[in-house]
mmCIF file with all atom_site columns, C-alpha atoms in Angstrom:
data_model
loop_
_atom_site.group_PDB
_atom_site.id
_atom_site.type_symbol
_atom_site.label_atom_id
_atom_site.label_alt_id
_atom_site.label_comp_id
_atom_site.label_asym_id
_atom_site.label_entity_id
_atom_site.label_seq_id
_atom_site.pdbx_PDB_ins_code
_atom_site.Cartn_x
_atom_site.Cartn_y
_atom_site.Cartn_z
_atom_site.occupancy
_atom_site.B_iso_or_equiv
_atom_site.pdbx_formal_charge
_atom_site.auth_seq_id
_atom_site.auth_comp_id
_atom_site.auth_asym_id
_atom_site.auth_atom_id
_atom_site.pdbx_PDB_model_num
ATOM 1   C CA . GLU A 1 1   ? -128.138 -10.234 107.273 1.00 64.00 ? 1   GLU A CA 1
ATOM 2   C CA . ALA A 1 2   ? -128.470 -12.886 104.773 1.00 82.00 ? 2   ALA A CA 1
ATOM 3   C CA . GLY A 1 3   ? -129.866 -11.919 101.208 1.00 92.00 ? 3   GLY A CA 1
ATOM 4   C CA . VAL A 1 4   ? -132.468 -13.589 98.755  1.00 96.00 ? 4   VAL A CA 1
ATOM 5   C CA . ALA A 1 5   ? -131.210 -17.022 98.216  1.00 96.00 ? 5   ALA A CA 1
ATOM 6   C CA . GLN A 1 6   ? -132.271 -19.049 94.792  1.00 97.00 ? 6   GLN A CA 1
ATOM 7   C CA . SER A 1 7   ? -131.322 -21.969 93.148  1.00 97.00 ? 7   SER A CA 1
ATOM 8   C CA . PRO A 1 8   ? -130.039 -23.436 91.190  1.00 97.00 ? 8   PRO A CA 1
ATOM 9   C CA . ARG A 1 9   ? -128.217 -20.989 89.511  1.00 95.00 ? 9   ARG A CA 1
ATOM 10  C CA . TYR A 1 10  ? -128.180 -22.553 86.013  1.00 97.00 ? 10  TYR A CA 1
ATOM 11  C CA . LYS A 1 11  ? -130.417 -25.351 84.555  1.00 97.00 ? 11  LYS A CA 1
ATOM 12  C CA . ILE A 1 12  ? -130.660 -26.509 81.131  1.00 98.00 ? 12  ILE A CA 1
ATOM 13  C CA . ILE A 1 13  ? -133.581 -28.752 79.863  1.00 97.00 ? 13  ILE A CA 1
ATOM 14  C CA . GLU A 1 14  ? -135.229 -29.798 76.647  1.00 97.00 ? 14  GLU A CA 1
ATOM 15  C CA . LYS A 1 15  ? -138.280 -28.190 75.632  1.00 96.00 ? 15  LYS A CA 1
ATOM 16  C CA . ARG A 1 16  ? -141.515 -30.242 77.069  1.00 97.00 ? 16  ARG A CA 1
ATOM 17  C CA . GLN A 1 17  ? -139.675 -31.072 80.163  1.00 97.00 ? 17  GLN A CA 1
ATOM 18  C CA . SER A 1 18  ? -140.576 -29.668 83.672  1.00 97.00 ? 18  SER A CA 1
ATOM 19  C CA . VAL A 1 19  ? -138.382 -27.605 85.866  1.00 98.00 ? 19  VAL A CA 1
ATOM 20  C CA . ALA A 1 20  ? -138.684 -25.974 89.244  1.00 98.00 ? 20  ALA A CA 1
ATOM 21  C CA . PHE A 1 21  ? -136.934 -23.021 90.966  1.00 97.00 ? 21  PHE A CA 1
ATOM 22  C CA . TRP A 1 22  ? -136.578 -22.426 94.432  1.00 97.00 ? 22  TRP A CA 1
ATOM 23  C CA . CYS A 1 23  ? -136.427 -19.073 96.304  1.00 97.00 ? 23  CYS A CA 1
ATOM 24  C CA . ASN A 1 24  ? -135.806 -18.160 100.284 1.00 96.00 ? 24  ASN A CA 1
ATOM 25  C CA . PRO A 1 25  ? -136.472 -14.662 100.964 1.00 96.00 ? 25  PRO A CA 1
ATOM 26  C CA . ILE A 1 26  ? -134.957 -12.460 103.758 1.00 95.00 ? 26  ILE A CA 1
ATOM 27  C CA . SER A 1 27  ? -135.943 -13.458 106.842 1.00 93.00 ? 27  SER A CA 1
ATOM 28  C CA . GLY A 1 28  ? -139.259 -11.364 107.890 1.00 91.00 ? 28  GLY A CA 1
ATOM 29  C CA . HIS A 1 29  ? -140.072 -10.231 104.588 1.00 93.00 ? 29  HIS A CA 1
ATOM 30  C CA . ALA A 1 30  ? -144.016 -11.008 103.961 1.00 92.00 ? 30  ALA A CA 1
ATOM 31  C CA . THR A 1 31  ? -143.777 -10.111 100.412 1.00 93.00 ? 31  THR A CA 1
ATOM 32  C CA . LEU A 1 32  ? -142.422 -12.274 97.885  1.00 95.00 ? 32  LEU A CA 1
ATOM 33  C CA . TYR A 1 33  ? -141.922 -11.770 94.043  1.00 95.00 ? 33  TYR A CA 1
ATOM 34  C CA . TRP A 1 34  ? -140.823 -13.781 90.927  1.00 97.00 ? 34  TRP A CA 1
ATOM 35  C CA . TYR A 1 35  ? -140.025 -11.860 87.824  1.00 97.00 ? 35  TYR A CA 1
ATOM 36  C CA . GLN A 1 36  ? -139.071 -13.322 84.470  1.00 97.00 ? 36  GLN A CA 1
ATOM 37  C CA . GLN A 1 37  ? -136.097 -11.542 82.500  1.00 95.00 ? 37  GLN A CA 1
ATOM 38  C CA . ILE A 1 38  ? -135.579 -12.473 78.981  1.00 95.00 ? 38  ILE A CA 1
ATOM 39  C CA . LEU A 1 39  ? -132.361 -11.610 77.226  1.00 92.00 ? 39  LEU A CA 1
ATOM 40  C CA . GLY A 1 40  ? -132.254 -7.817  76.215  1.00 89.00 ? 40  GLY A CA 1
ATOM 41  C CA . GLN A 1 41  ? -135.599 -7.001  78.057  1.00 91.00 ? 41  GLN A CA 1
ATOM 42  C CA . GLY A 1 42  ? -135.999 -5.769  81.528  1.00 93.00 ? 42  GLY A CA 1
ATOM 43  C CA . PRO A 1 43  ? -137.582 -8.024  84.376  1.00 95.00 ? 43  PRO A CA 1
ATOM 44  C CA . LYS A 1 44  ? -141.345 -8.616  84.298  1.00 95.00 ? 44  LYS A CA 1
ATOM 45  C CA . LEU A 1 45  ? -143.518 -9.209  87.172  1.00 95.00 ? 45  LEU A CA 1
ATOM 46  C CA . LEU A 1 46  ? -144.958 -13.149 87.122  1.00 97.00 ? 46  LEU A CA 1
ATOM 47  C CA . ILE A 1 47  ? -146.692 -13.276 90.553  1.00 96.00 ? 47  ILE A CA 1
ATOM 48  C CA . GLN A 1 48  ? -146.652 -11.600 93.841  1.00 94.00 ? 48  GLN A CA 1
ATOM 49  C CA . PHE A 1 49  ? -147.054 -13.216 97.105  1.00 94.00 ? 49  PHE A CA 1
ATOM 50  C CA . GLN A 1 50  ? -148.029 -11.764 100.262 1.00 91.00 ? 50  GLN A CA 1
ATOM 51  C CA . ASN A 1 51  ? -147.251 -14.267 103.145 1.00 89.00 ? 51  ASN A CA 1
ATOM 52  C CA . ASN A 1 52  ? -148.825 -17.552 101.365 1.00 87.00 ? 52  ASN A CA 1
ATOM 53  C CA . GLY A 1 53  ? -151.564 -15.515 99.343  1.00 91.00 ? 53  GLY A CA 1
ATOM 54  C CA . VAL A 1 54  ? -151.120 -14.439 95.761  1.00 93.00 ? 54  VAL A CA 1
ATOM 55  C CA . VAL A 1 55  ? -151.603 -10.423 95.401  1.00 91.00 ? 55  VAL A CA 1
ATOM 56  C CA . ASP A 1 56  ? -150.911 -10.248 91.442  1.00 92.00 ? 56  ASP A CA 1
ATOM 57  C CA . ASP A 1 57  ? -150.378 -13.170 89.123  1.00 95.00 ? 57  ASP A CA 1
ATOM 58  C CA . SER A 1 58  ? -151.876 -11.276 85.907  1.00 93.00 ? 58  SER A CA 1
ATOM 59  C CA . GLN A 1 59  ? -148.761 -11.662 84.027  1.00 93.00 ? 59  GLN A CA 1
ATOM 60  C CA . LEU A 1 60  ? -148.367 -15.392 84.815  1.00 96.00 ? 60  LEU A CA 1
ATOM 61  C CA . PRO A 1 61  ? -148.791 -18.053 82.106  1.00 95.00 ? 61  PRO A CA 1
ATOM 62  C CA . LYS A 1 62  ? -150.975 -20.283 84.038  1.00 95.00 ? 62  LYS A CA 1
ATOM 63  C CA . ASP A 1 63  ? -151.370 -22.936 81.559  1.00 95.00 ? 63  ASP A CA 1
ATOM 64  C CA . ARG A 1 64  ? -147.818 -23.859 82.204  1.00 97.00 ? 64  ARG A CA 1
ATOM 65  C CA . PHE A 1 65  ? -146.479 -21.854 84.926  1.00 97.00 ? 65  PHE A CA 1
ATOM 66  C CA . SER A 1 66  ? -147.119 -22.565 88.718  1.00 97.00 ? 66  SER A CA 1
ATOM 67  C CA . ALA A 1 67  ? -145.941 -21.153 91.858  1.00 97.00 ? 67  ALA A CA 1
ATOM 68  C CA . GLU A 1 68  ? -146.566 -21.644 95.567  1.00 95.00 ? 68  GLU A CA 1
ATOM 69  C CA . ARG A 1 69  ? -145.407 -20.462 99.145  1.00 94.00 ? 69  ARG A CA 1
ATOM 70  C CA . LEU A 1 70  ? -147.271 -22.867 101.198 1.00 82.00 ? 70  LEU A CA 1
ATOM 71  C CA . LYS A 1 71  ? -145.839 -21.693 104.587 1.00 86.00 ? 71  LYS A CA 1
ATOM 72  C CA . GLY A 1 72  ? -145.445 -17.823 103.754 1.00 85.00 ? 72  GLY A CA 1
ATOM 73  C CA . VAL A 1 73  ? -141.652 -18.126 103.659 1.00 92.00 ? 73  VAL A CA 1
ATOM 74  C CA . ASP A 1 74  ? -140.037 -19.615 100.977 1.00 95.00 ? 74  ASP A CA 1
ATOM 75  C CA . SER A 1 75  ? -141.354 -20.268 97.339  1.00 97.00 ? 75  SER A CA 1
ATOM 76  C CA . THR A 1 76  ? -141.096 -22.635 94.305  1.00 97.00 ? 76  THR A CA 1
ATOM 77  C CA . LEU A 1 77  ? -141.810 -21.609 90.726  1.00 98.00 ? 77  LEU A CA 1
ATOM 78  C CA . LYS A 1 78  ? -142.535 -24.526 88.078  1.00 98.00 ? 78  LYS A CA 1
ATOM 79  C CA . ILE A 1 79  ? -142.808 -24.515 84.432  1.00 98.00 ? 79  ILE A CA 1
ATOM 80  C CA . GLN A 1 80  ? -144.361 -27.614 83.074  1.00 97.00 ? 80  GLN A CA 1
ATOM 81  C CA . PRO A 1 81  ? -144.143 -28.094 79.906  1.00 96.00 ? 81  PRO A CA 1
ATOM 82  C CA . ALA A 1 82  ? -141.263 -25.931 79.005  1.00 97.00 ? 82  ALA A CA 1
ATOM 83  C CA . LYS A 1 83  ? -141.197 -24.067 75.775  1.00 97.00 ? 83  LYS A CA 1
ATOM 84  C CA . LEU A 1 84  ? -138.180 -22.323 74.081  1.00 97.00 ? 84  LEU A CA 1
ATOM 85  C CA . GLU A 1 85  ? -139.624 -18.896 74.675  1.00 96.00 ? 85  GLU A CA 1
ATOM 86  C CA . ASP A 1 86  ? -139.263 -19.792 78.646  1.00 97.00 ? 86  ASP A CA 1
ATOM 87  C CA . SER A 1 87  ? -135.725 -19.162 78.183  1.00 98.00 ? 87  SER A CA 1
ATOM 88  C CA . ALA A 1 88  ? -134.674 -16.330 80.761  1.00 97.00 ? 88  ALA A CA 1
ATOM 89  C CA . VAL A 1 89  ? -133.346 -15.813 84.004  1.00 96.00 ? 89  VAL A CA 1
ATOM 90  C CA . TYR A 1 90  ? -135.885 -16.052 86.649  1.00 97.00 ? 90  TYR A CA 1
ATOM 91  C CA . LEU A 1 91  ? -135.507 -13.462 89.641  1.00 96.00 ? 91  LEU A CA 1
ATOM 92  C CA . CYS A 1 92  ? -136.883 -13.627 93.038  1.00 96.00 ? 92  CYS A CA 1
ATOM 93  C CA . ALA A 1 93  ? -137.217 -10.721 95.196  1.00 95.00 ? 93  ALA A CA 1
ATOM 94  C CA . SER A 1 94  ? -138.695 -9.968  98.766  1.00 94.00 ? 94  SER A CA 1
ATOM 95  C CA . SER A 1 95  ? -139.600 -7.000  100.648 1.00 92.00 ? 95  SER A CA 1
ATOM 96  C CA . LEU A 1 96  ? -141.281 -6.056  104.001 1.00 88.00 ? 96  LEU A CA 1
ATOM 97  C CA . LYS A 1 97  ? -144.894 -5.179  103.774 1.00 79.00 ? 97  LYS A CA 1
ATOM 98  C CA . ILE A 1 98  ? -145.229 -1.867  106.087 1.00 72.00 ? 98  ILE A CA 1
ATOM 99  C CA . ALA A 1 99  ? -148.948 -0.268  105.300 1.00 68.00 ? 99  ALA A CA 1
ATOM 100 C CA . GLY A 1 100 ? -148.505 3.354   104.232 1.00 67.00 ? 100 GLY A CA 1
ATOM 101 C CA . GLU A 1 101 ? -144.482 3.213   103.541 1.00 74.00 ? 101 GLU A CA 1
ATOM 102 C CA . TYR A 1 102 ? -142.326 2.450   100.661 1.00 78.00 ? 102 TYR A CA 1
ATOM 103 C CA . ASN A 1 103 ? -141.004 -1.117  101.162 1.00 83.00 ? 103 ASN A CA 1
ATOM 104 C CA . GLU A 1 104 ? -137.714 -1.854  98.994  1.00 88.00 ? 104 GLU A CA 1
ATOM 105 C CA . GLN A 1 105 ? -137.695 -4.884  96.894  1.00 92.00 ? 105 GLN A CA 1
ATOM 106 C CA . PHE A 1 106 ? -134.313 -7.141  97.430  1.00 93.00 ? 106 PHE A CA 1
ATOM 107 C CA . PHE A 1 107 ? -133.567 -9.144  94.815  1.00 94.00 ? 107 PHE A CA 1
ATOM 108 C CA . GLY A 1 108 ? -131.661 -12.815 94.416  1.00 95.00 ? 108 GLY A CA 1
ATOM 109 C CA . PRO A 1 109 ? -129.032 -13.509 92.022  1.00 94.00 ? 109 PRO A CA 1
ATOM 110 C CA . GLY A 1 110 ? -131.263 -15.241 89.779  1.00 95.00 ? 110 GLY A CA 1
ATOM 111 C CA . THR A 1 111 ? -131.827 -18.684 88.000  1.00 96.00 ? 111 THR A CA 1
ATOM 112 C CA . ARG A 1 112 ? -130.723 -18.624 84.375  1.00 96.00 ? 112 ARG A CA 1
ATOM 113 C CA . LEU A 1 113 ? -132.715 -21.031 82.505  1.00 98.00 ? 113 LEU A CA 1
ATOM 114 C CA . THR A 1 114 ? -131.918 -22.517 78.957  1.00 98.00 ? 114 THR A CA 1
ATOM 115 C CA . VAL A 1 115 ? -134.584 -24.326 77.081  1.00 98.00 ? 115 VAL A CA 1
ATOM 116 C CA . LEU A 1 116 ? -133.035 -26.291 73.906  1.00 97.00 ? 116 LEU A CA 1
ATOM 117 C CA . ALA B 2 1   ? -150.943 1.236   82.999  1.00 82.00 ? 1   ALA B CA 1
ATOM 118 C CA . GLN B 2 2   ? -147.419 2.476   83.410  1.00 85.00 ? 2   GLN B CA 1
ATOM 119 C CA . SER B 2 3   ? -144.679 2.037   81.106  1.00 92.00 ? 3   SER B CA 1
ATOM 120 C CA . VAL B 2 4   ? -140.994 2.851   80.703  1.00 96.00 ? 4   VAL B CA 1
ATOM 121 C CA . THR B 2 5   ? -138.640 3.976   77.958  1.00 96.00 ? 5   THR B CA 1
ATOM 122 C CA . GLN B 2 6   ? -134.856 3.782   77.873  1.00 97.00 ? 6   GLN B CA 1
ATOM 123 C CA . LEU B 2 7   ? -133.863 5.376   74.980  1.00 91.00 ? 7   LEU B CA 1
ATOM 124 C CA . ASP B 2 8   ? -130.543 4.091   74.778  1.00 95.00 ? 8   ASP B CA 1
ATOM 125 C CA . SER B 2 9   ? -129.667 0.245   74.453  1.00 95.00 ? 9   SER B CA 1
ATOM 126 C CA . GLN B 2 10  ? -125.808 0.841   74.907  1.00 97.00 ? 10  GLN B CA 1
ATOM 127 C CA . VAL B 2 11  ? -123.911 3.776   75.996  1.00 97.00 ? 11  VAL B CA 1
ATOM 128 C CA . PRO B 2 12  ? -119.995 3.542   75.396  1.00 97.00 ? 12  PRO B CA 1
ATOM 129 C CA . VAL B 2 13  ? -117.815 6.131   77.483  1.00 97.00 ? 13  VAL B CA 1
ATOM 130 C CA . PHE B 2 14  ? -114.714 6.500   78.195  1.00 97.00 ? 14  PHE B CA 1
ATOM 131 C CA . GLU B 2 15  ? -112.986 6.094   81.959  1.00 97.00 ? 15  GLU B CA 1
ATOM 132 C CA . GLU B 2 16  ? -113.561 9.646   83.832  1.00 97.00 ? 16  GLU B CA 1
ATOM 133 C CA . ALA B 2 17  ? -115.891 11.003  81.424  1.00 98.00 ? 17  ALA B CA 1
ATOM 134 C CA . PRO B 2 18  ? -119.422 12.083  82.622  1.00 98.00 ? 18  PRO B CA 1
ATOM 135 C CA . VAL B 2 19  ? -122.380 9.758   81.451  1.00 98.00 ? 19  VAL B CA 1
ATOM 136 C CA . GLU B 2 20  ? -126.145 10.457  81.399  1.00 97.00 ? 20  GLU B CA 1
ATOM 137 C CA . LEU B 2 21  ? -128.660 7.391   80.782  1.00 98.00 ? 21  LEU B CA 1
ATOM 138 C CA . ARG B 2 22  ? -131.832 8.378   79.613  1.00 98.00 ? 22  ARG B CA 1
ATOM 139 C CA . CYS B 2 23  ? -135.377 7.177   81.059  1.00 97.00 ? 23  CYS B CA 1
ATOM 140 C CA . ASN B 2 24  ? -138.897 8.443   80.218  1.00 97.00 ? 24  ASN B CA 1
ATOM 141 C CA . TYR B 2 25  ? -141.976 7.039   81.657  1.00 95.00 ? 25  TYR B CA 1
ATOM 142 C CA . SER B 2 26  ? -145.747 7.156   81.148  1.00 93.00 ? 26  SER B CA 1
ATOM 143 C CA . SER B 2 27  ? -148.436 6.811   83.736  1.00 88.00 ? 27  SER B CA 1
ATOM 144 C CA . SER B 2 28  ? -151.610 8.759   84.286  1.00 83.00 ? 28  SER B CA 1
ATOM 145 C CA . VAL B 2 29  ? -151.370 8.705   88.233  1.00 85.00 ? 29  VAL B CA 1
ATOM 146 C CA . SER B 2 30  ? -148.041 9.553   90.559  1.00 85.00 ? 30  SER B CA 1
ATOM 147 C CA . VAL B 2 31  ? -145.425 7.019   90.262  1.00 88.00 ? 31  VAL B CA 1
ATOM 148 C CA . TYR B 2 32  ? -142.209 6.263   92.297  1.00 92.00 ? 32  TYR B CA 1
ATOM 149 C CA . LEU B 2 33  ? -139.176 6.151   90.287  1.00 94.00 ? 33  LEU B CA 1
ATOM 150 C CA . PHE B 2 34  ? -136.099 3.730   90.221  1.00 95.00 ? 34  PHE B CA 1
ATOM 151 C CA . TRP B 2 35  ? -132.782 3.200   89.122  1.00 97.00 ? 35  TRP B CA 1
ATOM 152 C CA . TYR B 2 36  ? -131.230 -0.476  89.324  1.00 97.00 ? 36  TYR B CA 1
ATOM 153 C CA . VAL B 2 37  ? -127.897 -1.770  88.449  1.00 96.00 ? 37  VAL B CA 1
ATOM 154 C CA . GLN B 2 38  ? -127.423 -5.264  87.439  1.00 94.00 ? 38  GLN B CA 1
ATOM 155 C CA . TYR B 2 39  ? -123.835 -6.636  87.126  1.00 92.00 ? 39  TYR B CA 1
ATOM 156 C CA . PRO B 2 40  ? -122.908 -9.819  85.097  1.00 86.00 ? 40  PRO B CA 1
ATOM 157 C CA . ASN B 2 41  ? -124.668 -13.131 86.778  1.00 81.00 ? 41  ASN B CA 1
ATOM 158 C CA . GLN B 2 42  ? -125.940 -10.969 89.748  1.00 85.00 ? 42  GLN B CA 1
ATOM 159 C CA . GLY B 2 43  ? -129.287 -9.907  90.710  1.00 88.00 ? 43  GLY B CA 1
ATOM 160 C CA . LEU B 2 44  ? -130.665 -6.246  90.664  1.00 93.00 ? 44  LEU B CA 1
ATOM 161 C CA . GLN B 2 45  ? -129.314 -3.677  93.151  1.00 94.00 ? 45  GLN B CA 1
ATOM 162 C CA . LEU B 2 46  ? -131.201 -0.362  93.928  1.00 94.00 ? 46  LEU B CA 1
ATOM 163 C CA . LEU B 2 47  ? -128.847 2.482   92.804  1.00 96.00 ? 47  LEU B CA 1
ATOM 164 C CA . LEU B 2 48  ? -131.528 5.321   93.853  1.00 96.00 ? 48  LEU B CA 1
ATOM 165 C CA . LYS B 2 49  ? -135.227 6.107   94.326  1.00 94.00 ? 49  LYS B CA 1
ATOM 166 C CA . TYR B 2 50  ? -137.784 9.064   93.869  1.00 93.00 ? 50  TYR B CA 1
ATOM 167 C CA . LEU B 2 51  ? -140.688 9.010   96.143  1.00 91.00 ? 51  LEU B CA 1
ATOM 168 C CA . SER B 2 52  ? -141.405 12.610  96.701  1.00 87.00 ? 52  SER B CA 1
ATOM 169 C CA . GLY B 2 53  ? -139.969 15.818  97.783  1.00 88.00 ? 53  GLY B CA 1
ATOM 170 C CA . SER B 2 54  ? -136.778 17.132  96.275  1.00 90.00 ? 54  SER B CA 1
ATOM 171 C CA . THR B 2 55  ? -136.456 16.200  92.708  1.00 91.00 ? 55  THR B CA 1
ATOM 172 C CA . LEU B 2 56  ? -132.649 15.694  92.695  1.00 96.00 ? 56  LEU B CA 1
ATOM 173 C CA . VAL B 2 57  ? -131.850 12.364  94.079  1.00 96.00 ? 57  VAL B CA 1
ATOM 174 C CA . LYS B 2 58  ? -128.439 10.982  95.028  1.00 96.00 ? 58  LYS B CA 1
ATOM 175 C CA . GLY B 2 59  ? -127.840 7.293   94.920  1.00 95.00 ? 59  GLY B CA 1
ATOM 176 C CA . ILE B 2 60  ? -124.767 4.914   95.587  1.00 94.00 ? 60  ILE B CA 1
ATOM 177 C CA . ASN B 2 61  ? -121.639 5.011   93.973  1.00 92.00 ? 61  ASN B CA 1
ATOM 178 C CA . GLY B 2 62  ? -122.069 8.638   92.847  1.00 95.00 ? 62  GLY B CA 1
ATOM 179 C CA . PHE B 2 63  ? -124.998 8.310   91.077  1.00 97.00 ? 63  PHE B CA 1
ATOM 180 C CA . GLU B 2 64  ? -127.861 10.796  90.938  1.00 97.00 ? 64  GLU B CA 1
ATOM 181 C CA . ALA B 2 65  ? -131.107 11.372  88.999  1.00 98.00 ? 65  ALA B CA 1
ATOM 182 C CA . GLU B 2 66  ? -133.353 14.090  88.456  1.00 96.00 ? 66  GLU B CA 1
ATOM 183 C CA . PHE B 2 67  ? -137.042 13.738  88.340  1.00 95.00 ? 67  PHE B CA 1
ATOM 184 C CA . ASN B 2 68  ? -138.936 16.013  85.532  1.00 94.00 ? 68  ASN B CA 1
ATOM 185 C CA . LYS B 2 69  ? -142.584 15.861  85.696  1.00 91.00 ? 69  LYS B CA 1
ATOM 186 C CA . SER B 2 70  ? -143.142 18.067  82.841  1.00 92.00 ? 70  SER B CA 1
ATOM 187 C CA . GLN B 2 71  ? -140.947 15.810  80.612  1.00 93.00 ? 71  GLN B CA 1
ATOM 188 C CA . THR B 2 72  ? -141.987 12.640  82.530  1.00 94.00 ? 72  THR B CA 1
ATOM 189 C CA . SER B 2 73  ? -138.165 11.953  82.575  1.00 96.00 ? 73  SER B CA 1
ATOM 190 C CA . PHE B 2 74  ? -135.844 10.388  85.265  1.00 97.00 ? 74  PHE B CA 1
ATOM 191 C CA . HIS B 2 75  ? -132.156 10.367  83.607  1.00 97.00 ? 75  HIS B CA 1
ATOM 192 C CA . LEU B 2 76  ? -129.495 9.041   85.349  1.00 98.00 ? 76  LEU B CA 1
ATOM 193 C CA . ARG B 2 77  ? -126.028 10.917  85.594  1.00 98.00 ? 77  ARG B CA 1
ATOM 194 C CA . LYS B 2 78  ? -122.488 10.491  86.874  1.00 98.00 ? 78  LYS B CA 1
ATOM 195 C CA . PRO B 2 79  ? -119.874 13.180  86.499  1.00 97.00 ? 79  PRO B CA 1
ATOM 196 C CA . SER B 2 80  ? -117.205 10.750  86.205  1.00 97.00 ? 80  SER B CA 1
ATOM 197 C CA . VAL B 2 81  ? -117.213 7.043   85.570  1.00 97.00 ? 81  VAL B CA 1
ATOM 198 C CA . HIS B 2 82  ? -115.009 4.286   86.506  1.00 96.00 ? 82  HIS B CA 1
ATOM 199 C CA . ILE B 2 83  ? -114.300 0.768   84.876  1.00 96.00 ? 83  ILE B CA 1
ATOM 200 C CA . SER B 2 84  ? -116.257 -0.646  87.601  1.00 95.00 ? 84  SER B CA 1
ATOM 201 C CA . ASP B 2 85  ? -119.553 1.072   86.329  1.00 97.00 ? 85  ASP B CA 1
ATOM 202 C CA . THR B 2 86  ? -119.784 -1.207  83.308  1.00 96.00 ? 86  THR B CA 1
ATOM 203 C CA . ALA B 2 87  ? -123.122 -3.021  83.943  1.00 97.00 ? 87  ALA B CA 1
ATOM 204 C CA . GLU B 2 88  ? -126.857 -2.744  82.715  1.00 97.00 ? 88  GLU B CA 1
ATOM 205 C CA . TYR B 2 89  ? -128.967 -0.371  84.260  1.00 98.00 ? 89  TYR B CA 1
ATOM 206 C CA . PHE B 2 90  ? -132.879 -0.449  84.460  1.00 97.00 ? 90  PHE B CA 1
ATOM 207 C CA . CYS B 2 91  ? -135.260 2.596   85.072  1.00 97.00 ? 91  CYS B CA 1
ATOM 208 C CA . ALA B 2 92  ? -138.488 1.402   86.934  1.00 96.00 ? 92  ALA B CA 1
ATOM 209 C CA . VAL B 2 93  ? -141.697 2.789   87.873  1.00 94.00 ? 93  VAL B CA 1
ATOM 210 C CA . SER B 2 94  ? -144.259 1.533   90.494  1.00 90.00 ? 94  SER B CA 1
ATOM 211 C CA . VAL B 2 95  ? -147.566 3.211   91.714  1.00 83.00 ? 95  VAL B CA 1
ATOM 212 C CA . ARG B 2 96  ? -147.457 3.843   95.278  1.00 72.00 ? 96  ARG B CA 1
ATOM 213 C CA . GLY B 2 97  ? -144.548 1.545   95.703  1.00 62.00 ? 97  GLY B CA 1
ATOM 214 C CA . ASN B 2 98  ? -146.592 -1.646  94.480  1.00 73.00 ? 98  ASN B CA 1
ATOM 215 C CA . LYS B 2 99  ? -145.607 -3.489  91.293  1.00 82.00 ? 99  LYS B CA 1
ATOM 216 C CA . LEU B 2 100 ? -142.509 -2.607  89.255  1.00 90.00 ? 100 LEU B CA 1
ATOM 217 C CA . VAL B 2 101 ? -142.408 -2.042  85.837  1.00 93.00 ? 101 VAL B CA 1
ATOM 218 C CA . PHE B 2 102 ? -139.044 -1.953  84.215  1.00 96.00 ? 102 PHE B CA 1
ATOM 219 C CA . GLY B 2 103 ? -137.314 -0.469  80.958  1.00 96.00 ? 103 GLY B CA 1
ATOM 220 C CA . ALA B 2 104 ? -135.496 -2.771  78.607  1.00 96.00 ? 104 ALA B CA 1
ATOM 221 C CA . GLY B 2 105 ? -132.268 -1.686  80.253  1.00 97.00 ? 105 GLY B CA 1
ATOM 222 C CA . THR B 2 106 ? -129.193 0.226   79.052  1.00 98.00 ? 106 THR B CA 1
ATOM 223 C CA . ILE B 2 107 ? -125.764 -1.337  79.006  1.00 97.00 ? 107 ILE B CA 1
ATOM 224 C CA . LEU B 2 108 ? -123.085 1.106   80.220  1.00 97.00 ? 108 LEU B CA 1
ATOM 225 C CA . ARG B 2 109 ? -119.506 0.146   78.914  1.00 97.00 ? 109 ARG B CA 1
ATOM 226 C CA . VAL B 2 110 ? -116.887 2.229   80.189  1.00 97.00 ? 110 VAL B CA 1
ATOM 227 C CA . LYS B 2 111 ? -113.710 1.888   78.240  1.00 96.00 ? 111 LYS B CA 1
ATOM 228 C CA . SER B 2 112 ? -110.161 2.733   79.339  1.00 93.00 ? 112 SER B CA 1
#
């Protein structure tokens, strides 16, 4: 079974530029998550989708970050304009959504963003 | 809101020695508890989880953890580590399996 795919794996940009990350979840997984992992910290949830609807985006900096999952499958996370403090690894995860049961999150390899 | 504290940022240990990575959590409601491992340039992999039932949980690669409700702890242990266990380990909590809240991580360095 293929895992969660992310691209690109690495990206270097200058501040004030824009950048986009792509995630393809495991086939059949209705729930998709984007996490930000700053060096020396644990991952922090940015946004959670169920199918193509947003479940939780309370920690997404909406003035510069946006995300979409138009067809309920793959997803794109965008930053515009980027700031130095956005340098981090962006992790995508997916899970099934079976009501009343624990649904394990499976993580992709991440995209390492460096903002200069 | 939930929070997780991992008490050690780095733990150096010699190969074949035992190790304990400490994790304390804060929550006003019942939580699920997790340990994840992250190898360099890779995503997170689930080591083990506590959902309910027995407080001693066994995971992959010989790791185990014990849920202690009175001390709000979920420490990770392994009786004998290998060089290949060198990685960063994250403790996490969630309420009813929803949003994961992670600790800052502990880097385990196994020396020969």
